[in-house]
Amino acid sequence: MAKKRVLSGVQPTGSLHIGNYLGSIANWVKLQAEYDGFFCVVDLHAVTVPHDPTALAAHTQAVAALYLACGLDPAQSTIFVQSHVSAHSELAWLLNCVTPLTWVERMIQFKEKAIKQGENVGIGLLDYPVLMAADILLYQADVVPVGEDQKQHLELTRDIAIRVNGLYGSEANPIFRVPAPMIRPQGARVMSLTDGRSKMSKSDPADASRINLLDSPEAIAQKIKRCKTDMERTLEFDNPDRPECQNLMGLYELVSGKTRGEILAEAQTWRGWGDFKAVLTEATIAALTPIQARYRELMADPGYLTGVLADGREKAGAIAGQTLHTVRQSLGFWVL
Ligand code: AQP
């Protein structure tokens, strides 16, 4: 039986942090043996907010290298850069023309991000979920891993697929596969080091709010030493009134690979936040050191990385091209 196809991506909007790794990339690595994985660096999404053109290419390269350094295997998965496959932009245009404006105006993420940009908000930001629908539908993905914040966008993707199938396809010959969400396990949401109630984010102007995957051991130690805590001495899981404690204990669980029972037993020996921060620092550095070593090897051999991405572009482009051809035909374009 053919493997189910999964598609996902990260925007090259800055340095990848430990939240991107634990919340997404580490899960993709686990999925890749069982699924036909398509993992892209979604650079077209990165320009939906103001961006630095002198940094975009470098960030794109770094994110692709980190995919490999974290364990994505080009022999198992297709790894590529979104803008290298022009079908993404073309399908997004065609989907724009069949998507009611009211559907995208409802998107919470648009409203949240638009507020931050005031008068300068671009059409691309409103259109972000339609481009995301194009990314997914081009590959006829069966499943898409989604966090809480992307659930609404995947719902929109499904609605668009159903609408296009209904308008231009037939039940026997649907144009798009309607993808299912794969809800990420609880606890894989890493919060900011400076505010346990907001998500760790690449675009947070405060670097101290996140642990970047490429931070030096000294930087990691400093950030954990200075991160926000609370006045209680004991440490526990899952107390929503103690967001920083909840976040850091959750982070320790993920980076150490220990069970909650083991951690709670270990916690008996900690005399407060200081002892806990020392073990968290050690476990975080231990989790990131092999990724950083592999990243440095990859960056020292840029030919290998561009080779992987060129192969990915070819494989992704062939599948995307087939879907786009079907869409053009179904919408009635004169196809030569
Ligand atoms: N803090 C987080 N904890 C767990 N998972 C996270 N992800 C992002 N932040 C956390 C997951 O990483 C993937 C990449 O997301 P993205 O690049 O599309 O943008 P995002 O979700 O908006 O991530 P950032 O880091 O906050 O970027 P900016 O600041 O550019 O918006 C997604 O699967 C996401 O769930």
mmCIF file of C-alpha atoms and ligand atoms in Angstrom:
data_model
loop_
_atom_site.group_PDB
_atom_site.id
_atom_site.type_symbol
_atom_site.label_atom_id
_atom_site.label_comp_id
_atom_site.label_asym_id
_atom_site.label_seq_id
_atom_site.Cartn_x
_atom_site.Cartn_y
_atom_site.Cartn_z
ATOM 1 C CA MET A 1 0.000 0.000 0.000
ATOM 2 C CA ALA A 2 1.267 3.477 -0.854
ATOM 3 C CA LYS A 3 2.374 5.596 2.080
ATOM 4 C CA LYS A 4 0.170 8.523 3.059
ATOM 5 C CA ARG A 5 1.598 11.880 2.092
ATOM 6 C CA VAL A 6 2.330 14.544 4.702
ATOM 7 C CA LEU A 7 3.299 18.126 3.938
ATOM 8 C CA SER A 8 4.642 20.851 6.191
ATOM 9 C CA GLY A 9 7.007 23.813 6.246
ATOM 10 C CA VAL A 10 8.598 26.588 8.272
ATOM 11 C CA GLN A 11 8.974 30.222 7.237
ATOM 12 C CA PRO A 12 12.539 31.570 6.933
ATOM 13 C CA THR A 13 11.600 34.642 8.966
ATOM 14 C CA GLY A 14 14.610 34.430 11.275
ATOM 15 C CA SER A 15 16.639 31.974 13.298
ATOM 16 C CA LEU A 16 14.891 28.720 14.035
ATOM 17 C CA HIS A 17 14.309 28.244 17.741
ATOM 18 C CA ILE A 18 13.789 25.265 19.983
ATOM 19 C CA GLY A 19 9.984 25.699 19.682
ATOM 20 C CA ASN A 20 10.164 25.222 15.905
ATOM 21 C CA TYR A 21 12.250 22.101 16.511
ATOM 22 C CA LEU A 22 10.253 20.489 19.326
ATOM 23 C CA GLY A 23 6.879 21.608 17.982
ATOM 24 C CA SER A 24 7.433 20.718 14.341
ATOM 25 C CA ILE A 25 10.686 19.445 12.899
ATOM 26 C CA ALA A 26 11.275 16.738 15.531
ATOM 27 C CA ASN A 27 7.799 15.375 14.743
ATOM 28 C CA TRP A 28 8.474 15.369 11.004
ATOM 29 C CA VAL A 29 11.630 13.340 11.677
ATOM 30 C CA LYS A 30 9.526 10.780 13.541
ATOM 31 C CA LEU A 31 6.949 10.676 10.728
ATOM 32 C CA GLN A 32 9.290 10.295 7.793
ATOM 33 C CA ALA A 33 9.673 6.517 7.843
ATOM 34 C CA GLU A 34 5.921 5.934 7.889
ATOM 35 C CA TYR A 35 4.812 8.768 5.579
ATOM 36 C CA ASP A 36 5.757 10.129 2.173
ATOM 37 C CA GLY A 37 7.067 13.431 3.543
ATOM 38 C CA PHE A 38 7.188 16.732 1.676
ATOM 39 C CA PHE A 39 8.945 19.379 3.760
ATOM 40 C CA CYS A 40 9.543 22.830 2.372
ATOM 41 C CA VAL A 41 11.050 26.115 3.436
ATOM 42 C CA VAL A 42 8.080 28.410 2.866
ATOM 43 C CA ASP A 43 9.900 31.533 1.706
ATOM 44 C CA LEU A 44 6.872 32.940 -0.181
ATOM 45 C CA HIS A 45 5.086 33.085 3.167
ATOM 46 C CA ALA A 46 8.032 34.898 4.742
ATOM 47 C CA VAL A 47 7.430 37.964 2.537
ATOM 48 C CA THR A 48 3.812 38.426 3.673
ATOM 49 C CA VAL A 49 5.199 40.649 6.445
ATOM 50 C CA PRO A 50 7.950 43.256 5.943
ATOM 51 C CA HIS A 51 11.222 41.405 5.431
ATOM 52 C CA ASP A 52 14.912 42.121 4.912
ATOM 53 C CA PRO A 53 15.857 41.193 1.319
ATOM 54 C CA THR A 54 19.536 40.963 2.277
ATOM 55 C CA ALA A 55 18.737 38.203 4.813
ATOM 56 C CA LEU A 56 16.046 36.127 3.082
ATOM 57 C CA ALA A 57 18.354 33.861 1.052
ATOM 58 C CA ALA A 58 20.672 33.228 4.008
ATOM 59 C CA HIS A 59 17.745 32.406 6.283
ATOM 60 C CA THR A 60 16.286 30.082 3.643
ATOM 61 C CA GLN A 61 19.601 28.247 3.336
ATOM 62 C CA ALA A 62 19.987 28.029 7.117
ATOM 63 C CA VAL A 63 16.478 26.631 7.592
ATOM 64 C CA ALA A 64 17.058 23.998 4.883
ATOM 65 C CA ALA A 65 20.385 23.022 6.481
ATOM 66 C CA LEU A 66 18.691 22.788 9.875
ATOM 67 C CA TYR A 67 16.010 20.469 8.462
ATOM 68 C CA LEU A 68 18.803 18.066 7.543
ATOM 69 C CA ALA A 69 20.783 18.672 10.728
ATOM 70 C CA CYS A 70 17.689 17.863 12.804
ATOM 71 C CA GLY A 71 17.326 14.526 11.033
ATOM 72 C CA LEU A 72 15.224 14.916 7.905
ATOM 73 C CA ASP A 73 16.621 12.420 5.453
ATOM 74 C CA PRO A 74 16.581 13.263 1.728
ATOM 75 C CA ALA A 75 16.545 9.534 0.972
ATOM 76 C CA GLN A 76 13.154 9.290 2.685
ATOM 77 C CA SER A 77 11.579 12.737 2.326
ATOM 78 C CA THR A 78 11.351 15.434 -0.330
ATOM 79 C CA ILE A 79 13.007 18.604 0.942
ATOM 80 C CA PHE A 80 12.676 21.784 -1.090
ATOM 81 C CA VAL A 81 12.232 25.540 -1.155
ATOM 82 C CA GLN A 82 8.674 26.731 -1.888
ATOM 83 C CA SER A 83 9.649 29.517 -4.319
ATOM 84 C CA HIS A 84 11.736 27.062 -6.374
ATOM 85 C CA VAL A 85 8.480 25.443 -7.514
ATOM 86 C CA SER A 86 6.564 28.191 -9.298
ATOM 87 C CA ALA A 87 3.339 26.133 -9.258
ATOM 88 C CA HIS A 88 2.765 27.372 -5.675
ATOM 89 C CA SER A 89 2.268 30.969 -6.820
ATOM 90 C CA GLU A 90 0.262 29.956 -9.860
ATOM 91 C CA LEU A 91 -2.140 27.707 -7.985
ATOM 92 C CA ALA A 92 -2.517 30.371 -5.274
ATOM 93 C CA TRP A 93 -3.720 32.787 -7.978
ATOM 94 C CA LEU A 94 -6.242 30.310 -9.335
ATOM 95 C CA LEU A 95 -7.492 29.505 -5.825
ATOM 96 C CA ASN A 96 -7.791 33.251 -5.097
ATOM 97 C CA CYS A 97 -10.299 33.468 -7.885
ATOM 98 C CA VAL A 98 -12.549 30.799 -6.384
ATOM 99 C CA THR A 99 -12.182 31.712 -2.698
ATOM 100 C CA PRO A 100 -14.792 34.093 -1.259
ATOM 101 C CA LEU A 101 -13.206 37.135 0.370
ATOM 102 C CA THR A 102 -15.301 36.625 3.514
ATOM 103 C CA TRP A 103 -13.592 33.267 4.080
ATOM 104 C CA VAL A 104 -10.128 34.838 4.422
ATOM 105 C CA GLU A 105 -11.308 37.949 6.246
ATOM 106 C CA ARG A 106 -12.387 35.693 9.122
ATOM 107 C CA MET A 107 -8.887 34.320 9.737
ATOM 108 C CA ILE A 108 -7.755 35.107 13.273
ATOM 109 C CA GLN A 109 -4.052 35.064 12.412
ATOM 110 C CA PHE A 110 -4.628 37.720 9.747
ATOM 111 C CA LYS A 111 -6.445 39.922 12.216
ATOM 112 C CA GLU A 112 -3.695 39.501 14.822
ATOM 113 C CA LYS A 113 -0.807 40.119 12.437
ATOM 114 C CA ALA A 114 -2.606 42.929 10.581
ATOM 115 C CA ILE A 115 -3.056 44.920 13.796
ATOM 116 C CA LYS A 116 0.726 44.948 14.240
ATOM 117 C CA GLN A 117 1.199 46.483 10.784
ATOM 118 C CA GLY A 118 -1.396 49.196 10.799
ATOM 119 C CA GLU A 119 -1.849 50.955 7.448
ATOM 120 C CA ASN A 120 0.950 49.011 5.764
ATOM 121 C CA VAL A 121 -0.668 45.595 5.831
ATOM 122 C CA GLY A 122 -0.195 43.905 2.454
ATOM 123 C CA ILE A 123 -2.665 41.848 0.442
ATOM 124 C CA GLY A 124 -0.200 38.964 0.771
ATOM 125 C CA LEU A 125 -0.932 38.707 4.486
ATOM 126 C CA LEU A 126 -4.645 38.351 3.821
ATOM 127 C CA ASP A 127 -3.834 35.837 1.108
ATOM 128 C CA TYR A 128 -1.420 33.797 3.271
ATOM 129 C CA PRO A 129 -3.949 30.989 3.966
ATOM 130 C CA VAL A 130 -4.831 30.666 0.277
ATOM 131 C CA LEU A 131 -1.135 30.237 -0.539
ATOM 132 C CA MET A 132 -0.991 27.658 2.248
ATOM 133 C CA ALA A 133 -3.951 25.863 0.660
ATOM 134 C CA ALA A 134 -2.049 25.836 -2.651
ATOM 135 C CA ASP A 135 1.040 24.372 -0.923
ATOM 136 C CA ILE A 136 -0.983 21.505 0.505
ATOM 137 C CA LEU A 137 -3.342 20.808 -2.400
ATOM 138 C CA LEU A 138 -0.591 20.787 -5.039
ATOM 139 C CA TYR A 139 0.842 17.637 -3.489
ATOM 140 C CA GLN A 140 -2.512 15.973 -2.785
ATOM 141 C CA ALA A 141 -1.367 15.666 0.819
ATOM 142 C CA ASP A 142 -3.346 13.263 2.996
ATOM 143 C CA VAL A 143 -2.376 14.835 6.301
ATOM 144 C CA VAL A 144 -0.965 18.110 7.551
ATOM 145 C CA PRO A 145 0.528 18.454 11.045
ATOM 146 C CA VAL A 146 -1.042 21.512 12.644
ATOM 147 C CA GLY A 147 -0.745 23.364 15.892
ATOM 148 C CA GLU A 148 -3.671 25.182 17.469
ATOM 149 C CA ASP A 149 -2.838 28.393 15.543
ATOM 150 C CA GLN A 150 -2.950 26.721 12.124
ATOM 151 C CA LYS A 151 -6.173 24.719 12.617
ATOM 152 C CA GLN A 152 -8.331 27.452 11.107
ATOM 153 C CA HIS A 153 -6.076 27.678 8.045
ATOM 154 C CA LEU A 154 -6.293 23.952 7.449
ATOM 155 C CA GLU A 155 -10.068 24.132 7.769
ATOM 156 C CA LEU A 156 -9.999 26.803 5.050
ATOM 157 C CA THR A 157 -7.808 24.559 2.860
ATOM 158 C CA ARG A 158 -10.389 21.819 3.197
ATOM 159 C CA ASP A 159 -13.216 24.215 2.341
ATOM 160 C CA ILE A 160 -11.359 25.441 -0.745
ATOM 161 C CA ALA A 161 -10.648 21.880 -1.892
ATOM 162 C CA ILE A 162 -14.283 20.878 -1.445
ATOM 163 C CA ARG A 163 -15.453 24.001 -3.290
ATOM 164 C CA VAL A 164 -13.112 23.464 -6.267
ATOM 165 C CA ASN A 165 -14.001 19.769 -6.430
ATOM 166 C CA GLY A 166 -17.689 20.655 -6.342
ATOM 167 C CA LEU A 167 -17.499 23.424 -8.948
ATOM 168 C CA TYR A 168 -15.028 21.952 -11.431
ATOM 169 C CA GLY A 169 -14.529 18.284 -10.614
ATOM 170 C CA SER A 170 -16.758 15.300 -10.177
ATOM 171 C CA GLU A 171 -17.291 12.887 -7.345
ATOM 172 C CA ALA A 172 -15.611 10.152 -9.326
ATOM 173 C CA ASN A 173 -12.732 12.426 -10.295
ATOM 174 C CA PRO A 174 -12.025 14.961 -7.563
ATOM 175 C CA ILE A 175 -9.389 17.546 -8.454
ATOM 176 C CA PHE A 176 -7.927 17.756 -4.968
ATOM 177 C CA ARG A 177 -7.558 15.328 -2.101
ATOM 178 C CA VAL A 178 -9.165 16.891 0.983
ATOM 179 C CA PRO A 179 -6.393 16.831 3.626
ATOM 180 C CA ALA A 180 -6.912 15.816 7.245
ATOM 181 C CA PRO A 181 -5.333 17.590 10.209
ATOM 182 C CA MET A 182 -2.773 15.765 12.302
ATOM 183 C CA ILE A 183 -3.065 17.480 15.662
ATOM 184 C CA ARG A 184 0.238 17.880 17.377
ATOM 185 C CA PRO A 185 0.619 16.261 20.805
ATOM 186 C CA GLN A 186 -0.064 18.503 23.760
ATOM 187 C CA GLY A 187 2.880 20.102 25.409
ATOM 188 C CA ALA A 188 4.911 20.640 22.262
ATOM 189 C CA ARG A 189 4.156 24.373 22.378
ATOM 190 C CA VAL A 190 7.162 26.158 23.780
ATOM 191 C CA MET A 191 6.567 29.546 25.320
ATOM 192 C CA SER A 192 8.767 32.636 25.491
ATOM 193 C CA LEU A 193 11.540 32.707 28.091
ATOM 194 C CA THR A 194 10.525 36.216 29.053
ATOM 195 C CA ASP A 195 6.754 35.661 29.204
ATOM 196 C CA GLY A 196 5.303 32.212 29.826
ATOM 197 C CA ARG A 197 1.985 33.264 28.312
ATOM 198 C CA SER A 198 3.222 34.125 24.825
ATOM 199 C CA LYS A 199 4.618 31.715 22.269
ATOM 200 C CA MET A 200 8.351 31.526 21.611
ATOM 201 C CA SER A 201 8.675 33.188 18.237
ATOM 202 C CA LYS A 202 11.318 33.903 15.582
ATOM 203 C CA SER A 203 10.055 37.398 15.025
ATOM 204 C CA ASP A 204 10.074 38.456 18.687
ATOM 205 C CA PRO A 205 12.522 41.400 18.688
ATOM 206 C CA ALA A 206 13.963 40.169 22.032
ATOM 207 C CA ASP A 207 16.534 37.457 21.340
ATOM 208 C CA ALA A 208 16.511 36.613 25.071
ATOM 209 C CA SER A 209 12.930 35.358 24.649
ATOM 210 C CA ARG A 210 14.010 32.270 22.712
ATOM 211 C CA ILE A 211 16.654 29.561 22.505
ATOM 212 C CA ASN A 212 17.830 29.510 18.915
ATOM 213 C CA LEU A 213 18.921 26.153 17.566
ATOM 214 C CA LEU A 214 22.302 27.688 16.746
ATOM 215 C CA ASP A 215 22.879 29.470 20.065
ATOM 216 C CA SER A 216 26.258 28.751 21.681
ATOM 217 C CA PRO A 217 26.288 26.837 24.995
ATOM 218 C CA GLU A 218 27.235 30.123 26.715
ATOM 219 C CA ALA A 219 24.253 31.941 25.174
ATOM 220 C CA ILE A 220 21.895 29.104 26.181
ATOM 221 C CA ALA A 221 23.236 29.181 29.749
ATOM 222 C CA GLN A 222 22.805 32.973 29.931
ATOM 223 C CA LYS A 223 19.266 32.899 28.552
ATOM 224 C CA ILE A 224 18.121 30.174 30.945
ATOM 225 C CA LYS A 225 19.865 31.893 33.860
ATOM 226 C CA ARG A 226 18.010 35.139 33.171
ATOM 227 C CA CYS A 227 14.671 33.713 32.065
ATOM 228 C CA LYS A 228 11.487 34.629 33.895
ATOM 229 C CA THR A 229 10.473 32.446 36.855
ATOM 230 C CA ASP A 230 8.085 32.888 39.762
ATOM 231 C CA MET A 231 8.285 33.184 43.543
ATOM 232 C CA GLU A 232 7.476 29.533 44.363
ATOM 233 C CA ARG A 233 10.326 27.162 45.227
ATOM 234 C CA THR A 234 8.757 23.871 44.167
ATOM 235 C CA LEU A 235 8.523 22.892 40.509
ATOM 236 C CA GLU A 236 5.540 21.215 38.911
ATOM 237 C CA PHE A 237 3.897 20.350 35.580
ATOM 238 C CA ASP A 238 0.616 21.694 34.244
ATOM 239 C CA ASN A 239 -0.279 24.449 36.659
ATOM 240 C CA PRO A 240 -1.771 27.136 34.407
ATOM 241 C CA ASP A 241 -1.363 29.709 37.185
ATOM 242 C CA ARG A 242 2.395 29.232 36.894
ATOM 243 C CA PRO A 243 3.011 29.624 33.148
ATOM 244 C CA GLU A 244 6.801 29.967 33.403
ATOM 245 C CA CYS A 245 7.102 26.862 35.575
ATOM 246 C CA GLN A 246 4.796 24.937 33.258
ATOM 247 C CA ASN A 247 6.812 26.015 30.226
ATOM 248 C CA LEU A 248 10.276 25.272 31.616
ATOM 249 C CA MET A 249 9.269 21.922 33.096
ATOM 250 C CA GLY A 250 7.660 21.018 29.747
ATOM 251 C CA LEU A 251 10.831 22.070 27.968
ATOM 252 C CA TYR A 252 12.920 19.918 30.307
ATOM 253 C CA GLU A 253 10.657 16.939 29.642
ATOM 254 C CA LEU A 254 11.121 17.352 25.896
ATOM 255 C CA VAL A 255 14.882 17.981 25.804
ATOM 256 C CA SER A 256 15.778 15.370 28.429
ATOM 257 C CA GLY A 257 13.538 12.639 27.041
ATOM 258 C CA LYS A 258 12.727 11.684 30.649
ATOM 259 C CA THR A 259 9.256 10.744 31.864
ATOM 260 C CA ARG A 260 7.315 13.079 34.157
ATOM 261 C CA GLY A 261 7.654 10.529 36.961
ATOM 262 C CA GLU A 262 11.443 10.521 36.606
ATOM 263 C CA ILE A 263 11.529 14.311 36.554
ATOM 264 C CA LEU A 264 9.317 14.685 39.617
ATOM 265 C CA ALA A 265 11.555 12.239 41.488
ATOM 266 C CA GLU A 266 14.605 14.221 40.396
ATOM 267 C CA ALA A 267 12.869 17.449 41.450
ATOM 268 C CA GLN A 268 12.968 16.270 45.067
ATOM 269 C CA THR A 269 16.728 16.893 44.989
ATOM 270 C CA TRP A 270 16.474 20.437 43.597
ATOM 271 C CA ARG A 271 16.669 23.238 46.121
ATOM 272 C CA GLY A 272 14.720 25.628 43.931
ATOM 273 C CA TRP A 273 14.961 27.339 40.560
ATOM 274 C CA GLY A 274 18.778 27.589 40.582
ATOM 275 C CA ASP A 275 19.313 23.817 40.651
ATOM 276 C CA PHE A 276 16.571 23.250 38.092
ATOM 277 C CA LYS A 277 18.007 25.846 35.720
ATOM 278 C CA ALA A 278 21.397 24.108 35.867
ATOM 279 C CA VAL A 279 19.955 20.727 34.795
ATOM 280 C CA LEU A 280 17.720 22.357 32.172
ATOM 281 C CA THR A 281 20.748 24.158 30.723
ATOM 282 C CA GLU A 282 22.762 20.946 30.587
ATOM 283 C CA ALA A 283 19.942 18.964 28.929
ATOM 284 C CA THR A 284 19.243 21.723 26.394
ATOM 285 C CA ILE A 285 22.890 22.004 25.387
ATOM 286 C CA ALA A 286 23.117 18.194 25.116
ATOM 287 C CA ALA A 287 20.048 18.099 22.850
ATOM 288 C CA LEU A 288 21.319 20.858 20.547
ATOM 289 C CA THR A 289 25.025 19.977 20.324
ATOM 290 C CA PRO A 290 24.676 17.161 17.719
ATOM 291 C CA ILE A 291 22.311 19.311 15.610
ATOM 292 C CA GLN A 292 24.806 22.167 15.642
ATOM 293 C CA ALA A 293 27.715 19.885 14.729
ATOM 294 C CA ARG A 294 25.811 18.459 11.743
ATOM 295 C CA TYR A 295 24.715 21.966 10.720
ATOM 296 C CA ARG A 296 28.346 23.125 10.631
ATOM 297 C CA GLU A 297 29.300 20.134 8.476
ATOM 298 C CA LEU A 298 26.466 20.912 6.057
ATOM 299 C CA MET A 299 27.351 24.590 5.809
ATOM 300 C CA ALA A 300 30.956 23.635 5.060
ATOM 301 C CA ASP A 301 29.724 21.650 2.052
ATOM 302 C CA PRO A 302 27.182 23.923 0.307
ATOM 303 C CA GLY A 303 27.253 21.752 -2.837
ATOM 304 C CA TYR A 304 25.617 18.912 -0.942
ATOM 305 C CA LEU A 305 22.778 21.101 0.346
ATOM 306 C CA THR A 306 22.077 22.677 -3.041
ATOM 307 C CA GLY A 307 22.100 19.167 -4.542
ATOM 308 C CA VAL A 308 19.469 17.996 -2.033
ATOM 309 C CA LEU A 309 17.321 21.065 -2.758
ATOM 310 C CA ALA A 310 17.692 20.688 -6.521
ATOM 311 C CA ASP A 311 16.533 17.060 -6.261
ATOM 312 C CA GLY A 312 13.670 18.197 -4.042
ATOM 313 C CA ARG A 313 12.685 20.886 -6.549
ATOM 314 C CA GLU A 314 12.631 18.330 -9.340
ATOM 315 C CA LYS A 315 10.541 15.785 -7.453
ATOM 316 C CA ALA A 316 8.148 18.338 -5.954
ATOM 317 C CA GLY A 317 7.921 20.209 -9.255
ATOM 318 C CA ALA A 318 6.861 17.080 -11.155
ATOM 319 C CA ILE A 319 3.982 16.337 -8.770
ATOM 320 C CA ALA A 320 2.941 19.983 -8.447
ATOM 321 C CA GLY A 321 3.042 20.356 -12.232
ATOM 322 C CA GLN A 322 0.665 17.422 -12.695
ATOM 323 C CA THR A 323 -1.847 18.883 -10.229
ATOM 324 C CA LEU A 324 -1.611 22.312 -11.806
ATOM 325 C CA HIS A 325 -2.184 20.847 -15.255
ATOM 326 C CA THR A 326 -5.361 19.130 -14.005
ATOM 327 C CA VAL A 327 -6.550 22.368 -12.395
ATOM 328 C CA ARG A 328 -5.927 24.391 -15.567
ATOM 329 C CA GLN A 329 -7.845 21.860 -17.617
ATOM 330 C CA SER A 330 -10.695 21.652 -15.119
ATOM 331 C CA LEU A 331 -11.055 25.434 -14.962
ATOM 332 C CA GLY A 332 -11.311 25.514 -18.747
ATOM 333 C CA PHE A 333 -7.990 27.078 -19.719
ATOM 334 C CA TRP A 334 -6.701 26.502 -23.239
ATOM 335 C CA VAL A 335 -3.904 24.051 -22.434
ATOM 336 C CA LEU A 336 -1.400 23.303 -25.223
HETATM 337 N N1 AQP B 1 6.803 28.262 20.269
HETATM 338 C C1 AQP B 1 6.515 27.226 19.527
HETATM 339 N N2 AQP B 1 6.295 26.025 20.076
HETATM 340 C C2 AQP B 1 5.998 24.960 19.306
HETATM 341 N N3 AQP B 1 5.911 25.000 17.975
HETATM 342 C C3 AQP B 1 6.134 26.178 17.379
HETATM 343 N N4 AQP B 1 6.120 26.581 16.078
HETATM 344 C C4 AQP B 1 6.409 27.891 15.999
HETATM 345 N N5 AQP B 1 6.618 28.383 17.229
HETATM 346 C C5 AQP B 1 6.441 27.355 18.107
HETATM 347 C C6 AQP B 1 5.861 25.707 14.975
HETATM 348 O O1 AQP B 1 6.933 25.843 14.068
HETATM 349 C C7 AQP B 1 6.449 25.757 12.748
HETATM 350 C C8 AQP B 1 6.958 26.911 11.953
HETATM 351 O O2 AQP B 1 6.182 27.975 12.025
HETATM 352 P P1 AQP B 1 6.245 29.161 10.980
HETATM 353 O O3 AQP B 1 7.632 29.442 10.572
HETATM 354 O O4 AQP B 1 5.300 28.916 9.867
HETATM 355 O O5 AQP B 1 5.706 30.375 11.785
HETATM 356 P P2 AQP B 1 5.143 30.492 13.189
HETATM 357 O O6 AQP B 1 4.254 29.374 13.581
HETATM 358 O O7 AQP B 1 4.527 31.844 13.286
HETATM 359 O O8 AQP B 1 6.495 30.391 14.013
HETATM 360 P P3 AQP B 1 7.334 31.510 14.696
HETATM 361 O O9 AQP B 1 8.600 30.909 15.136
HETATM 362 O O10 AQP B 1 6.511 32.200 15.721
HETATM 363 O O11 AQP B 1 7.647 32.506 13.522
HETATM 364 P P4 AQP B 1 7.207 33.985 13.255
HETATM 365 O O12 AQP B 1 7.720 34.744 14.450
HETATM 366 O O13 AQP B 1 7.898 34.352 11.992
HETATM 367 O O14 AQP B 1 5.714 34.062 13.134
HETATM 368 C C9 AQP B 1 4.924 25.682 12.826
HETATM 369 O O15 AQP B 1 4.526 24.332 12.670
HETATM 370 C C10 AQP B 1 4.625 26.157 14.196
HETATM 371 O O16 AQP B 1 3.434 25.610 14.746
#
